[in-house]
Coordinates of C-alpha atoms in Angstrom, one line a residue:
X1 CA 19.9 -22.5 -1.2
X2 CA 22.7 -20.5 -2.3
X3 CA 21.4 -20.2 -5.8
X4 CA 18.3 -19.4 -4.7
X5 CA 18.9 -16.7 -2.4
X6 CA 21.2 -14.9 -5.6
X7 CA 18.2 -15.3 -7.9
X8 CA 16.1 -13.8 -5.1
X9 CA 18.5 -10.7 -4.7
X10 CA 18.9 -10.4 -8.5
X11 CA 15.0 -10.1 -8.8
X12 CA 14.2 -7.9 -6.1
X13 CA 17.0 -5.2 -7.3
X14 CA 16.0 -6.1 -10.8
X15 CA 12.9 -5.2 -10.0
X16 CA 13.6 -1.7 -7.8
X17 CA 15.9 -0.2 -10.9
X18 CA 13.3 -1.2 -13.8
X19 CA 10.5 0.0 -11.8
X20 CA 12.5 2.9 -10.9
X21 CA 13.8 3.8 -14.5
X22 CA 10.2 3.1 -15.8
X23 CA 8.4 5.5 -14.0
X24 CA 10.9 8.0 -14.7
X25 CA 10.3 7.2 -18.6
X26 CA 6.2 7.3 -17.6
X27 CA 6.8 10.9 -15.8
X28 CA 8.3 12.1 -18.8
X29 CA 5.9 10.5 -21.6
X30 CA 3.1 11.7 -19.8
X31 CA 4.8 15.4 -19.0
X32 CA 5.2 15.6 -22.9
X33 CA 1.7 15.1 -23.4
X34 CA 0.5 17.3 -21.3
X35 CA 2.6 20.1 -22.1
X36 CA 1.2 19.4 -25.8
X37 CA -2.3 19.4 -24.7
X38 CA -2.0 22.6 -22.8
X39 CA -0.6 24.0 -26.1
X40 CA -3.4 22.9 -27.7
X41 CA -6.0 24.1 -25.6
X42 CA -4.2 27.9 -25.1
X43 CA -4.0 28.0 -29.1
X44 CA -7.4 27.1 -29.7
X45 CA -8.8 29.7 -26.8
X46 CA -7.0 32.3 -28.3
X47 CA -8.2 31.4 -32.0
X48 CA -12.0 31.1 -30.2
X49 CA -11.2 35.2 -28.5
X50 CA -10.2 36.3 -31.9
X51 CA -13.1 34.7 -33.7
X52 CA -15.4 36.1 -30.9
X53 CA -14.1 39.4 -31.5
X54 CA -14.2 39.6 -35.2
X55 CA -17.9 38.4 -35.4
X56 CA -18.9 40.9 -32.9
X57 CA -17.3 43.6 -34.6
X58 CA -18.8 42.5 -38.5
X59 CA -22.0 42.3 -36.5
X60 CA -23.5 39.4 -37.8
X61 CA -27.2 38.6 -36.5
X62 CA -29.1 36.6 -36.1
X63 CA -31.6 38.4 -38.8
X64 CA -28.6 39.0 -41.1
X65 CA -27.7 35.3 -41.6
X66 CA -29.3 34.2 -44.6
X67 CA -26.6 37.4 -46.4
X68 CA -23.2 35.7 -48.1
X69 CA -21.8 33.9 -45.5
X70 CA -18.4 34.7 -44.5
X71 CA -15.7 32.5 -46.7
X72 CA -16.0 29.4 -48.6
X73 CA -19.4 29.5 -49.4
X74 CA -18.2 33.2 -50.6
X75 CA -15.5 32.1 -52.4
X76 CA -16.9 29.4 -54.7
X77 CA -20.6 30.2 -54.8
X78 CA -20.0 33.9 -54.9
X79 CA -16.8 34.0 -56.8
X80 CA -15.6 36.5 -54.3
X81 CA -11.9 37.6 -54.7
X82 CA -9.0 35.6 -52.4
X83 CA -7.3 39.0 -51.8
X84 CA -10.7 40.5 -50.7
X85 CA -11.5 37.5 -48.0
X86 CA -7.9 37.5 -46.9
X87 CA -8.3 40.7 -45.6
X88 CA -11.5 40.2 -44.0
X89 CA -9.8 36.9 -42.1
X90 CA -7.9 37.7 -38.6
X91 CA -4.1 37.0 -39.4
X92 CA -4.7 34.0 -37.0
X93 CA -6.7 32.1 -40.0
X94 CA -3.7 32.9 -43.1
X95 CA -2.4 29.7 -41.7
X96 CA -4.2 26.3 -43.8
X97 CA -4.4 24.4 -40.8
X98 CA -7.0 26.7 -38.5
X99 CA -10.3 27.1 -39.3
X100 CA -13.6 28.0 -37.8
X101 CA -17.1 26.6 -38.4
X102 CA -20.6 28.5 -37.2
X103 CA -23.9 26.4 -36.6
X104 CA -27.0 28.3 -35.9
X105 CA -29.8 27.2 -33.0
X106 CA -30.9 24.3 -35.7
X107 CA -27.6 23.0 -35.8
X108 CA -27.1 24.9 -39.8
X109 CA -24.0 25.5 -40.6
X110 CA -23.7 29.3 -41.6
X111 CA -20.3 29.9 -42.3
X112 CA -16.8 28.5 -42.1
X113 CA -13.0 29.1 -43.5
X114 CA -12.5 25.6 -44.9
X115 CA -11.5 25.9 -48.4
X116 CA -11.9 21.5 -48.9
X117 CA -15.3 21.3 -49.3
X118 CA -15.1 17.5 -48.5
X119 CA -13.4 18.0 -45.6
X120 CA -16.3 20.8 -44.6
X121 CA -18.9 18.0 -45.1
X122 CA -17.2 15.5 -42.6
X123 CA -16.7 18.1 -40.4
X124 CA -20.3 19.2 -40.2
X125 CA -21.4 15.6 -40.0
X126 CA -19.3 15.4 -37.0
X127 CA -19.7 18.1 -35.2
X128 CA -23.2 17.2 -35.3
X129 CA -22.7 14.5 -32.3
X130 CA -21.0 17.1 -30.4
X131 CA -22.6 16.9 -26.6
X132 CA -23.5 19.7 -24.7
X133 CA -21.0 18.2 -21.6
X134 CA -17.9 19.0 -23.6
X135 CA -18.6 22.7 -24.5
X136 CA -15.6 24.2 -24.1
X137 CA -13.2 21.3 -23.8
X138 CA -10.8 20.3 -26.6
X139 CA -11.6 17.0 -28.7
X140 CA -9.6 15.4 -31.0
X141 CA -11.3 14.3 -34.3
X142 CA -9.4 11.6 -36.9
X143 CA -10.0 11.8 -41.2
X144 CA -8.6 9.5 -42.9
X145 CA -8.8 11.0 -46.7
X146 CA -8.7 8.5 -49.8
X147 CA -5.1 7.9 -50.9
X148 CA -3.9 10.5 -48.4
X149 CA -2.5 9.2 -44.5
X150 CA -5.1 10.2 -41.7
X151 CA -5.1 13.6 -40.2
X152 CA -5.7 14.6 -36.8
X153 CA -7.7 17.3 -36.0
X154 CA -8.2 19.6 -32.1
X155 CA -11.6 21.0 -31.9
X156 CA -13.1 23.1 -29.4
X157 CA -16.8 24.2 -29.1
X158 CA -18.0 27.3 -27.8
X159 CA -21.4 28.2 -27.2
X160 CA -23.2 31.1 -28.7
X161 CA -26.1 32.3 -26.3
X162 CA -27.4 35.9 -27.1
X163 CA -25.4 38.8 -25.3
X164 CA -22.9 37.0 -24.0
X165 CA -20.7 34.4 -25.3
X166 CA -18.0 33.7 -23.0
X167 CA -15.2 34.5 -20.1
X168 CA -12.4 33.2 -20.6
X169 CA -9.5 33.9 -17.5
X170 CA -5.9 32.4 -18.5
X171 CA -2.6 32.7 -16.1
X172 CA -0.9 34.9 -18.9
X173 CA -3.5 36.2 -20.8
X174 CA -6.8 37.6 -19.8
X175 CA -9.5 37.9 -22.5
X176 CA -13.1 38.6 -22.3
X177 CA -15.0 38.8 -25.3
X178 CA -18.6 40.1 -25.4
X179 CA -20.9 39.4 -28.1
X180 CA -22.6 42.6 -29.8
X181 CA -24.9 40.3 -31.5
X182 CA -28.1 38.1 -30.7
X183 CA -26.9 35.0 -32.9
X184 CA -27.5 32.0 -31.0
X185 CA -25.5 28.8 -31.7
X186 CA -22.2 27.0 -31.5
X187 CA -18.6 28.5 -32.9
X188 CA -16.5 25.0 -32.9
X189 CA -12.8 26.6 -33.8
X190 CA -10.2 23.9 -35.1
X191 CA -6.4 23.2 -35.5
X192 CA -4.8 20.3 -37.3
X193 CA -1.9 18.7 -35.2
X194 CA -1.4 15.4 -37.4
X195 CA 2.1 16.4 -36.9
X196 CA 1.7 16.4 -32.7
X197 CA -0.1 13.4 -32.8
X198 CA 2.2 11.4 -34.7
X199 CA 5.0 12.8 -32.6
X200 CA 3.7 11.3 -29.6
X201 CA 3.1 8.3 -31.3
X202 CA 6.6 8.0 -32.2
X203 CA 7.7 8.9 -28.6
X204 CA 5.1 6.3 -27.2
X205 CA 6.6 3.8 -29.1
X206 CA 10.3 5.1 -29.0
X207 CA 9.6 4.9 -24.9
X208 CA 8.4 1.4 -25.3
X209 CA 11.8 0.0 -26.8
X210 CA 13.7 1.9 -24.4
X211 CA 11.7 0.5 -21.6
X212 CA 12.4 -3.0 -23.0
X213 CA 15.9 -2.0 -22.8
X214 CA 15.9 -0.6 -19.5
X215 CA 14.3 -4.1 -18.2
X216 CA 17.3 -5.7 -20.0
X217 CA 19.8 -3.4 -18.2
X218 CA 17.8 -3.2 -15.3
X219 CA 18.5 -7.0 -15.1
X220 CA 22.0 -6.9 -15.8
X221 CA 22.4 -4.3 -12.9
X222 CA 20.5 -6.7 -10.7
X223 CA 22.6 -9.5 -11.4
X224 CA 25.8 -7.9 -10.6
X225 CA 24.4 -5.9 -7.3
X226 CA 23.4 -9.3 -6.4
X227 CA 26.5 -10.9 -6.9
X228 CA 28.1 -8.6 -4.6
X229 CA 25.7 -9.0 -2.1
X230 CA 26.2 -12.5 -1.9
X231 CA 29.9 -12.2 -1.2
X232 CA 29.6 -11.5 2.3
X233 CA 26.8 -14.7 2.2
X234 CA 29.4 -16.9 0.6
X235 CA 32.2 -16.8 2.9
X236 CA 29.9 -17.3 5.8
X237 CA 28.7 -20.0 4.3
X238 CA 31.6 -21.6 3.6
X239 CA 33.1 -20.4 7.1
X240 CA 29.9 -22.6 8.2
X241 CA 30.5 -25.4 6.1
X242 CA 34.3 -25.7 7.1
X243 CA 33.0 -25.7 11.0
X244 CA 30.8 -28.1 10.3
X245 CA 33.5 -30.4 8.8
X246 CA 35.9 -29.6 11.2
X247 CA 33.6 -30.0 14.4
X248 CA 32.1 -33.6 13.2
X249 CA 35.4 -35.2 12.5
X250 CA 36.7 -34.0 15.6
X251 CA 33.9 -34.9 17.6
X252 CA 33.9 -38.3 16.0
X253 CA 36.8 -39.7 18.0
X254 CA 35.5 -38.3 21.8
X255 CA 32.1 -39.8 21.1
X256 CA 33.8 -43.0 20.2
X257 CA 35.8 -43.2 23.6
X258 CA 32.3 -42.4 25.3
X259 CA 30.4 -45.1 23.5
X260 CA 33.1 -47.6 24.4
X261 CA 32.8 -46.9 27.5
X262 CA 29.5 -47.4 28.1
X263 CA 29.3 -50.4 26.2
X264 CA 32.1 -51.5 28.8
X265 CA 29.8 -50.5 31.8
X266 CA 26.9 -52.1 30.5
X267 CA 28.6 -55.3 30.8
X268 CA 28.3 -54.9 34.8
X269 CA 24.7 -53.3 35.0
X270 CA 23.2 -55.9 36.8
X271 CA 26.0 -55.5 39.4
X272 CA 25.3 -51.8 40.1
X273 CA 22.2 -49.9 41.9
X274 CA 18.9 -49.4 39.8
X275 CA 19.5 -45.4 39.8
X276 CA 23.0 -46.2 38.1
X277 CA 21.3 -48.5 35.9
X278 CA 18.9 -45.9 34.3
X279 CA 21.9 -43.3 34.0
X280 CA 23.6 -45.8 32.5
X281 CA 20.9 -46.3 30.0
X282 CA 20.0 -42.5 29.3
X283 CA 23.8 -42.5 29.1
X284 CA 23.8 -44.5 26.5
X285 CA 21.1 -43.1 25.0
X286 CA 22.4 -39.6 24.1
X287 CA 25.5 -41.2 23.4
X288 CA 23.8 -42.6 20.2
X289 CA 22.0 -39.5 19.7
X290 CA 25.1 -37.5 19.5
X291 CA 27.3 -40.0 17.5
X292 CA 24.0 -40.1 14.6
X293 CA 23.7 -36.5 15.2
X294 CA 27.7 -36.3 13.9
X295 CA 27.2 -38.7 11.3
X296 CA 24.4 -36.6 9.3
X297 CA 26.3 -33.1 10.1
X298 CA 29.7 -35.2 8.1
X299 CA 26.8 -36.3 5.5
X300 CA 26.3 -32.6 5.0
X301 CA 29.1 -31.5 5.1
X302 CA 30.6 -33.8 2.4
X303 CA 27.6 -33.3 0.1
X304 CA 27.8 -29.6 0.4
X305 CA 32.1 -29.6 -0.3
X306 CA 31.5 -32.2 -3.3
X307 CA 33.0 -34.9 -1.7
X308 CA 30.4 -37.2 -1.0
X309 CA 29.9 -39.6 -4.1
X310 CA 27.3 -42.3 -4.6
X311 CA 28.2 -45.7 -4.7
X312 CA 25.8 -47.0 -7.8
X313 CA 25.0 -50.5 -8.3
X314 CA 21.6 -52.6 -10.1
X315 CA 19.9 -53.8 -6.8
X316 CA 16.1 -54.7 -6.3
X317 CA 14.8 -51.7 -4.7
X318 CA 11.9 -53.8 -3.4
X319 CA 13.8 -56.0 -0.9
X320 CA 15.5 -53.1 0.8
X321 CA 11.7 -51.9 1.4
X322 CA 11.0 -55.1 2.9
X323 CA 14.3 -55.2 4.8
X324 CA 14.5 -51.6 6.2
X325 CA 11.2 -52.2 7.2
X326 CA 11.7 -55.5 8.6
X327 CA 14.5 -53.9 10.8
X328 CA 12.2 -51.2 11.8
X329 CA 9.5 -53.3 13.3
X330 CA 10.9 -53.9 16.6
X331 CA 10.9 -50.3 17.2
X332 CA 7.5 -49.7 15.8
X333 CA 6.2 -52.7 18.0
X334 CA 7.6 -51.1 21.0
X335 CA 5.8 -47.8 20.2
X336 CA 2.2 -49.9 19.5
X337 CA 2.6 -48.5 16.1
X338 CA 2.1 -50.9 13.3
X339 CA 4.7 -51.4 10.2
X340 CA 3.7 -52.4 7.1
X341 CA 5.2 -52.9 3.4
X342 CA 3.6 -53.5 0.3
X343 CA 5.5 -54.1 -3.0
X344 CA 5.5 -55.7 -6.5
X345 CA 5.9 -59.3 -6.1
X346 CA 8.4 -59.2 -9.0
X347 CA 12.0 -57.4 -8.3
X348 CA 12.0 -53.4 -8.9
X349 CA 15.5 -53.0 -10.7
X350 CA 17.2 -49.6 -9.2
X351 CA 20.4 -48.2 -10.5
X352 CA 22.0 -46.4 -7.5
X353 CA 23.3 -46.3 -4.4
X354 CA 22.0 -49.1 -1.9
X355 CA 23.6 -47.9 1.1
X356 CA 22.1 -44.1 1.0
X357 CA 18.8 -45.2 -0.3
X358 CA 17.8 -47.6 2.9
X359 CA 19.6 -45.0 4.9
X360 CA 16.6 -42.5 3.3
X361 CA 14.1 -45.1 4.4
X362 CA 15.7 -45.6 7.8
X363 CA 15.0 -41.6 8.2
X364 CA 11.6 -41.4 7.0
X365 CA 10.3 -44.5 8.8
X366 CA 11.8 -43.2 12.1
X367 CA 10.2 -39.7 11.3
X368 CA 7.1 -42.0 10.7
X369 CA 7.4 -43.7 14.1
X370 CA 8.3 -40.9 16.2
X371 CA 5.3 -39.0 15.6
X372 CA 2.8 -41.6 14.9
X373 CA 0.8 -42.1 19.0
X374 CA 0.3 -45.7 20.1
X375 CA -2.2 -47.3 18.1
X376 CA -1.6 -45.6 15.3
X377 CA -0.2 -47.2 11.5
X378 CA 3.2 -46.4 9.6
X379 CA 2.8 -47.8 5.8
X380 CA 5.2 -47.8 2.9
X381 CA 4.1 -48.4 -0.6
X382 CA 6.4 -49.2 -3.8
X383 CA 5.0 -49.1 -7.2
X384 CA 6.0 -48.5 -11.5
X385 CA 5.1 -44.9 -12.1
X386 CA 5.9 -43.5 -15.4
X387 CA 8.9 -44.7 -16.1
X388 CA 10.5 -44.5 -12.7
X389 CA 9.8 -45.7 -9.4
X390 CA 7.4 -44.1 -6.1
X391 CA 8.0 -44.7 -3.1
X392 CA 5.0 -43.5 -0.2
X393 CA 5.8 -43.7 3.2
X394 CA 2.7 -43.1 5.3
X395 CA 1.9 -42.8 8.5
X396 CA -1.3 -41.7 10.6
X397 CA 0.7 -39.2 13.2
X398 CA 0.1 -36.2 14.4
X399 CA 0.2 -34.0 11.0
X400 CA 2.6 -30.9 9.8
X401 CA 1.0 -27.7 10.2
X402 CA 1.0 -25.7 6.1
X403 CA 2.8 -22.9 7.4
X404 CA 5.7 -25.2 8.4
X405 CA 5.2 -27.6 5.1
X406 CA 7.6 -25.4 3.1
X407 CA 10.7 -25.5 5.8
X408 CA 10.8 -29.1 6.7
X409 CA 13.7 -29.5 4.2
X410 CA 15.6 -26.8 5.8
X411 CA 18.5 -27.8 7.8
X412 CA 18.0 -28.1 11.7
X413 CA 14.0 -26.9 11.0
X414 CA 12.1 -28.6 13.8
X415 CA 8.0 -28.0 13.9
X416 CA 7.8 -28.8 17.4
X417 CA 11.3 -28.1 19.2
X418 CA 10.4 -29.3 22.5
X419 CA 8.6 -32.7 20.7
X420 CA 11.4 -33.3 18.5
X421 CA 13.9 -32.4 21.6
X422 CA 12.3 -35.0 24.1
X423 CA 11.8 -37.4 20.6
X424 CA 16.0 -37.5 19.8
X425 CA 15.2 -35.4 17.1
X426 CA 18.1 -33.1 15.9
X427 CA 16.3 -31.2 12.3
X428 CA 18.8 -32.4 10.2
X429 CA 17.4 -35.8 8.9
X430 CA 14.9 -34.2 6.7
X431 CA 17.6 -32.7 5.1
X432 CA 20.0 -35.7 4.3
X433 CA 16.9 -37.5 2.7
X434 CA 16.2 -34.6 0.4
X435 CA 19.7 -34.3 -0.6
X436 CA 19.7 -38.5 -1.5
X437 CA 16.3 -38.0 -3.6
X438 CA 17.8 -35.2 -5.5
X439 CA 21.2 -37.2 -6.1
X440 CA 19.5 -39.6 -7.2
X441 CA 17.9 -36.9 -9.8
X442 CA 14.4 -38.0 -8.6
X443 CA 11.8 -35.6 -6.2
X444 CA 10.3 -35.7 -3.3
X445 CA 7.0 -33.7 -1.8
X446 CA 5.3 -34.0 1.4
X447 CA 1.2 -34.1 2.2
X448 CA 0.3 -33.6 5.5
X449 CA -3.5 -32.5 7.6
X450 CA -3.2 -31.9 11.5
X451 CA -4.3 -34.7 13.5
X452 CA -4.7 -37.0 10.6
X453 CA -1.2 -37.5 9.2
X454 CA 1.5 -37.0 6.7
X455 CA 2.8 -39.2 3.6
X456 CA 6.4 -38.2 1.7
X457 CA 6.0 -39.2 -1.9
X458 CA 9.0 -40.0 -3.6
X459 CA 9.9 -40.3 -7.3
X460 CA 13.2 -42.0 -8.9
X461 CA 14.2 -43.0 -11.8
X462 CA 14.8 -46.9 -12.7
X463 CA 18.1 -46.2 -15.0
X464 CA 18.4 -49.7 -15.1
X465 CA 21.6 -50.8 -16.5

């Protein structure tokens, strides 16, 4: 329980810190890429402005667009100077990486300032598939040249549409650029940012190893947290434990006097009242209840300190079936309930200890009994399985609800308080027999439906010797 509880804590503030440190790494991945797409989208705005204003002001027409196009049909077809063109470009378009393409009404490219002619033929190919729904909104376009590494490419599209071409309001800079030509068409203006691109690439992936490491500190921080959490836990717990110890061996001894003593009066019952007589037998009832109630609380509270050891020896596991169960049948007779055993014919070797083993059976059969009405069947079953042994005590009681399946193992975890109250029960039986299983390095699971019944299926190991 103890060990569970830490790796609960260490989880859930494992958990808090990486989640914590990875949204903070998230914020900050996806911050960077915003700010670079706002860059992006400003840049290529204000190339578009300057583009829109430079045609307007050389005029170009719609009439006057079979004349030499601007630039680099110009400067190979028309063997036009560089120097000349340079000054004809806005300063913007000096730099190699911006350019500018213009598509008539048919989709025919009129004029652009690529200088790579192959590169001016994939663009035009691709900008053919541009949709009307993403006029004005930046797209990123990937070229992957022979022998070169791929480029990445921001484009934006703006519409050409007689007098006026567009309106553009920005925070910092207002522009608004009327056309004082009737071309009709799309301008699609473009920047390469291979170098952004593989930036955030980097930092995507950069991000992702530091994550990993986060989770591994992350982890490291939860484990210590937890650790200190569990200090105040611990020393209850043992302050718990050392009660427990403490109160059964002291209660031992005044139970003993008690039991005596009613063993002595019971030697004169039939000498004293019938009123006395049934005191004297509810007497002696609790007194057994509270003597086997210390017992199990000493049982845990040696098995929890260490000091309980097992006593193993090679015994056939198949006649203490038949003998606990043999032992057992005058109580289930009493009840109506009826006892059954089945196992091999031939002995079922068992390394381990005898005496905590029938005491497991003595506290599943009584379980068994207990809640199993008059009329009803209690059955246990031995058999080989895989190497081991399995053990299936059966009964057709009254049932375990699911939601209380997962507790029964829990120390003094009764279903029914006031059943297992008026029944002797104390919630601590359940426990001992999980503890002997597990010694034993072997399992144990429960099956249960309301009203039907419950069978505990138990699994050990032969280790014959």
């Amino acid at each position: 329980m103890i060990h569970k509880t830490r790796w609960r804590l260490t989880l859930l503030y494992s958990s808090i810190i990486a989640l914590t440190l990875l949204i903070m790494a998230g914020v900050f991945y996806l911050s960077l890429v915003q700010i670079l797409k706002r860059h992006e989208t400003t840049e290529l705005k204000e190339l578009a402005g300057q583009w829109m204003s430079y045609l307007s002001e050389e005029g170009f027409s719609e009439s006057e667009k079979k004349r030499e196009p601007f630039f680099s049909k110009g400067h190979e077809e028309h063997g036009e100077d560089n120097d000349s063109d340079e000054k004809r470009k806005p300063n913007e378009f000096l730099y190699s990486d911006r350019f500018f393409l213009l598509f008539d009404q048919q989709g025919t490219l009129i004029a652009h300032s690529l200088t790579d002619a192959k590169m001016a033929e994939w663009l035009q190919a691709e900008l053919a598939r541009w949709p009307d729904e993403d006029l004005h909104k930046v797209k990123r376009l990937f070229r992957q040249p022979e022998n070169e590494e791929e480029q990445v490419y921001a484009l934006m599209a703006l519409p050409l549409s007689g007098e006026h071409l567009s309106r553009e309001h920005e925070h910092e800079h207002d522009h608004e650029y009327v056309s004082q030509f009737s071309l009709q068409g799309r301008l699609f203006v473009g920047n390469e940012v291979t170098d952004y691109w593989f930036f955030i690439q980097r930092m995507r992936n950069m991000l992702l190893i530091l994550a990993l490491g986060l989770l591994f500190v992350a982890a490291i921080i939860g484990f210590l947290f937890s650790e200190r959490a569990m200090i105040p836990i611990l020393n209850a717990y043992r302050k718990q434990q050392s009660f427990l110890a403490d109160a059964s061996h002291e209660l031992r001894t005044p139970i003993s006097i008690l039991q005596s003593s009613v063993e002595i009066l019971d030697e004169i019952k039939p000498q004293i009242p019938d009123f006395h007589q049934r005191v004297l037998d509810d007497m002696a009832d609790e007194v057994a209840r509270m003597g086997r109630m210390v017992q199990d609380l000493l049982v845990l509270a040696r098995s929890d300190a260490g000091q309980l050891e097992l006593l193993k020896e090679t015994f056939d596991f198949a006649e203490t079936c038949r003998s606990v169960t043999e032992r057992m049948n005058n109580i289930a007779r009493k009840k109506g309930v009826q006892l059954t055993c089945h196992t091999p014919e031939q002995p079922v070797w068992m390394h381990g200890d005898r005496e905590r083993l029938s005491q497991l059976l003595y506290i599943l059969l009584d379980n068994a009994i207990k809640y199993t009405p008059e009329g009803g069947r209690v059955n246990v079953t031995l058999s080989h399985a895989n190497g081991g042994l399995e053990c299936v005590v059966q009964d057709t009681g009254i049932g375990i609800p699911d939601t209380d399946l997962p507790h029964i193992f829990e120390r003094f975890y009764r279903v029914d308080k006031d059943r297992s109250r008026k029944l002797g029960g104390t919630g601590i039986g359940l426990s001992i027999a999980d503890w002997i299983v597990k010694a034993h390095g072997g399992r144990i699971k429960v099956t249960s439906q309301v009203g039907k019944g419950t069978a505990f299926h138990i699994r050990l190991p032969s280790n014959r010797r």
